[in-house]
Coordinates of C-alpha atoms in Angstrom, one line a residue:
Chain A
E1 CA -10.5 1.1 -13.4
V2 CA -7.7 3.7 -13.2
Q3 CA -5.3 3.5 -16.2
L4 CA -2.2 5.5 -16.8
V5 CA -0.4 4.8 -20.0
E6 CA 3.0 6.5 -20.7
S7 CA 4.6 7.0 -24.1
G8 CA 7.4 8.9 -25.7
G9 CA 10.5 7.2 -24.3
G10 CA 13.5 6.4 -26.4
L11 CA 17.2 6.7 -26.9
M12 CA 18.6 10.2 -26.8
K13 CA 22.0 11.8 -26.8
P14 CA 23.3 13.9 -24.0
G15 CA 22.0 17.5 -24.3
G16 CA 18.9 16.4 -26.2
S17 CA 15.3 16.8 -25.5
L18 CA 12.3 14.5 -25.2
R19 CA 8.6 14.8 -24.4
L20 CA 6.8 12.1 -22.4
S21 CA 3.1 11.7 -22.4
C22 CA 0.7 10.0 -20.1
A23 CA -2.9 9.2 -21.1
A24 CA -5.2 8.9 -18.0
S25 CA -8.6 7.3 -17.7
G26 CA -10.9 5.8 -15.2
F27 CA -10.8 8.6 -12.7
G28 CA -11.4 12.4 -12.3
F29 CA -8.1 13.5 -14.0
S30 CA -8.9 17.2 -13.9
G31 CA -9.3 17.2 -10.1
S32 CA -6.2 15.0 -9.5
W33 CA -2.7 15.9 -8.5
M34 CA -0.2 14.1 -10.7
S35 CA 3.5 13.2 -10.5
W36 CA 6.3 11.8 -12.4
V37 CA 8.6 9.3 -10.7
R38 CA 11.7 7.7 -12.2
Q39 CA 13.8 4.6 -11.6
A40 CA 17.3 4.2 -13.0
P41 CA 18.2 0.7 -14.1
G42 CA 18.6 -1.5 -11.1
K43 CA 18.1 1.4 -8.7
G44 CA 15.4 2.7 -6.4
L45 CA 12.5 5.2 -6.9
E46 CA 13.1 8.9 -7.3
W47 CA 10.3 11.5 -7.4
V48 CA 10.7 13.9 -10.3
G49 CA 7.9 16.4 -10.0
R50 CA 4.3 17.0 -9.2
I51 CA 1.6 19.2 -10.6
K52 CA -1.5 20.1 -8.6
S53 CA -5.0 20.2 -10.1
R54 CA -6.2 23.6 -11.5
V55 CA -8.7 24.0 -8.6
S56 CA -5.8 23.5 -6.2
G57 CA -3.8 26.2 -8.0
G58 CA -2.0 24.1 -10.5
T59 CA 1.3 24.6 -8.7
I60 CA 4.3 22.6 -10.0
D61 CA 7.2 21.4 -7.9
Y62 CA 10.3 19.6 -9.1
A63 CA 13.1 17.6 -7.5
A64 CA 16.4 19.4 -7.3
P65 CA 18.2 17.2 -9.9
V66 CA 15.7 18.1 -12.6
K67 CA 14.7 21.6 -11.7
G68 CA 15.3 24.0 -14.6
R69 CA 15.6 21.2 -17.1
F70 CA 12.3 19.3 -16.9
T71 CA 8.8 20.8 -17.3
I72 CA 5.6 19.2 -16.2
S73 CA 2.3 20.2 -17.8
R74 CA -1.2 18.9 -18.2
D75 CA -4.1 19.0 -20.6
D76 CA -7.3 18.4 -18.6
A77 CA -9.5 18.4 -21.6
K78 CA -7.5 15.4 -23.0
S79 CA -6.8 13.8 -19.6
A80 CA -3.1 13.9 -20.4
L81 CA 0.0 14.6 -18.4
F82 CA 3.3 15.6 -20.0
L83 CA 7.0 15.7 -19.0
Q84 CA 9.3 17.8 -21.2
L85 CA 12.9 16.7 -20.6
N86 CA 15.6 19.1 -21.8
S87 CA 19.4 19.2 -21.5
L88 CA 19.4 15.5 -20.9
K89 CA 22.2 13.9 -19.0
T90 CA 23.3 10.3 -18.9
E91 CA 22.1 10.2 -15.3
D92 CA 18.6 10.8 -16.5
T93 CA 18.5 7.3 -17.9
A94 CA 15.5 5.7 -16.2
V95 CA 12.0 4.3 -16.5
Y96 CA 9.7 7.2 -16.0
Y97 CA 6.4 6.5 -14.3
C98 CA 3.3 8.7 -14.5
A99 CA 1.5 8.6 -11.2
A100 CA -1.7 9.9 -9.6
H101 CA -2.4 11.0 -6.1
S102 CA -5.7 10.4 -4.3
R103 CA -4.2 11.6 -1.0
V104 CA -1.6 14.4 -0.8
G105 CA 1.1 12.3 0.7
T106 CA 0.6 9.0 -1.2
I107 CA 1.2 7.9 -4.8
D108 CA -1.8 5.8 -5.3
F109 CA -1.8 4.8 -9.0
W110 CA 1.1 4.2 -11.3
G111 CA 1.5 3.7 -15.1
Q112 CA 3.6 0.9 -16.5
G113 CA 6.5 3.3 -17.2
T114 CA 8.4 4.4 -20.3
L115 CA 12.2 4.0 -20.7
V116 CA 14.4 6.9 -21.4
T117 CA 18.0 6.1 -22.3
V118 CA 20.6 8.9 -22.5
S119 CA 23.8 7.8 -24.1
S120 CA 26.3 9.1 -26.6
Chain B
D1 CA 16.2 17.2 3.7
I2 CA 14.9 14.3 5.6
Q3 CA 16.7 11.1 4.9
M4 CA 15.0 7.7 5.0
T5 CA 17.1 4.7 5.9
Q6 CA 15.6 1.3 5.1
S7 CA 17.0 -2.0 6.3
P8 CA 17.9 -4.6 5.5
S9 CA 18.7 -4.0 1.8
S10 CA 17.8 -7.6 1.1
L11 CA 16.6 -10.7 2.9
S12 CA 15.5 -14.2 2.2
A13 CA 12.8 -16.1 4.1
S14 CA 10.8 -19.2 3.9
V15 CA 7.1 -19.4 3.0
G16 CA 5.1 -18.9 6.1
D17 CA 7.8 -16.9 7.9
R18 CA 7.2 -13.6 9.5
V19 CA 9.1 -10.9 7.7
T20 CA 10.0 -7.4 9.1
I21 CA 11.5 -4.4 7.3
T22 CA 12.4 -1.2 9.1
C23 CA 12.6 2.4 7.9
Q24 CA 14.2 5.1 9.9
A25 CA 13.7 8.9 9.3
S26 CA 16.5 11.3 10.1
Q27 CA 14.0 13.5 12.0
D28 CA 10.5 13.2 13.4
I29 CA 8.0 12.7 10.6
S30 CA 4.9 11.9 12.7
N31 CA 3.1 9.1 10.8
Y32 CA 3.8 10.5 7.2
L33 CA 5.2 7.2 6.0
N34 CA 3.9 4.9 3.3
W35 CA 5.0 1.5 2.0
Y36 CA 5.1 0.2 -1.6
Q37 CA 5.6 -3.1 -3.2
Q38 CA 7.3 -3.5 -6.6
K39 CA 7.4 -6.8 -8.3
A40 CA 10.1 -7.5 -11.0
G41 CA 9.4 -5.5 -14.2
K42 CA 6.2 -3.9 -12.8
A43 CA 5.2 -0.5 -11.4
P44 CA 5.1 0.0 -7.6
E45 CA 1.9 -0.4 -5.8
L46 CA 0.8 1.3 -2.6
L47 CA 0.2 -1.1 0.3
I48 CA 0.1 0.9 3.5
Y49 CA -0.4 4.7 4.0
D50 CA 0.1 6.9 7.1
A51 CA 2.3 4.3 8.7
S52 CA -0.4 1.7 9.6
N53 CA -3.4 2.0 7.2
L54 CA -3.9 -0.9 4.8
K55 CA -5.0 0.2 1.4
T56 CA -8.3 -1.3 0.4
G57 CA -7.8 -4.7 -1.3
V58 CA -4.4 -5.4 0.2
P59 CA -4.1 -8.7 2.0
S60 CA -4.3 -8.5 5.8
R61 CA -1.0 -10.3 6.2
F62 CA 0.6 -7.0 5.4
S63 CA 0.8 -4.4 8.2
G64 CA 2.7 -1.3 9.3
S65 CA 3.5 0.4 12.5
G66 CA 5.5 3.2 14.0
S67 CA 5.6 7.0 14.4
G68 CA 8.2 9.7 14.8
T69 CA 11.4 8.3 13.4
D70 CA 11.1 4.5 13.5
F71 CA 8.7 2.5 11.3
T72 CA 8.2 -1.2 10.7
F73 CA 6.6 -3.1 7.8
T74 CA 5.6 -6.7 8.5
I75 CA 4.4 -9.6 6.5
S76 CA 2.8 -12.0 9.0
S77 CA 3.1 -15.2 6.8
L78 CA 5.2 -14.9 3.7
Q79 CA 3.6 -16.1 0.5
P80 CA 5.4 -16.9 -2.8
E81 CA 3.6 -14.0 -4.5
D82 CA 5.2 -11.5 -2.0
I83 CA 8.6 -11.8 -3.7
A84 CA 9.3 -8.1 -4.5
T85 CA 11.2 -5.0 -3.5
Y86 CA 9.6 -3.0 -0.8
Y87 CA 10.0 0.8 -0.4
C88 CA 9.1 3.2 2.4
Q89 CA 8.2 6.7 1.4
H90 CA 7.9 10.0 3.2
Y91 CA 5.9 13.1 2.3
D92 CA 7.2 16.5 3.3
N93 CA 7.2 20.1 2.1
F94 CA 10.4 19.6 0.1
P95 CA 11.4 17.4 -1.4
L96 CA 7.9 16.3 -1.6
Y97 CA 8.3 12.5 -1.8
T98 CA 11.4 10.7 -0.5
F99 CA 11.8 7.0 -0.9
G100 CA 13.9 4.6 1.1
Q101 CA 16.6 2.6 -0.7
G102 CA 14.4 -0.5 -1.0
T103 CA 14.4 -4.0 0.5
T104 CA 14.6 -6.9 -1.9
L105 CA 12.7 -9.9 -0.5
G106 CA 13.4 -13.4 -1.7
I107 CA 12.4 -16.9 -0.9
K108 CA 14.8 -19.4 0.7

């Protein structure tokens, strides 16, 4: 069974930094492309960024609102995905989901999400 | 960027009703369109991929159709457990994954 478990969310002040983690199990993590997707309170889904598998080149892409502030990384030995959030803004307040792709265009598996709140 | 316009934003229907949600792309996206269900307080789940393919294990009352710019998601006979918000999603070169605004489905 695919399991994605996020952690690391919390209350942060604007300008602060936070690191989210996602522990993956139940599938071939090292060969999988992974994404982060966020959802502001009461709002829709917003893709944050994606990292390809090492065999696919390990390319990382980001959505425009977070490019230059957020960094995605992975540790295949530990089946873990990370999201480093820097220069946080109030508009970054959201539940952040870790997600796995089994097809390029689909987001096939999702974690339960971790809440990041940015407020002064 | 390609824009995805989903409608309606909300609707209510009775158990057993046929329910239809539409998603319109601002330009031709072939069949690169997926549908997700998100129940309250839960993570989204993929239901349909490539416009009309049902993910394994998803009940057959769910279906999708369309290509180009106009897409439809249908529940043939609404069940109480189908209460959720439904999102369409497109994949492109950039931004990679674009979601519609969502349709919140309730029971009358």
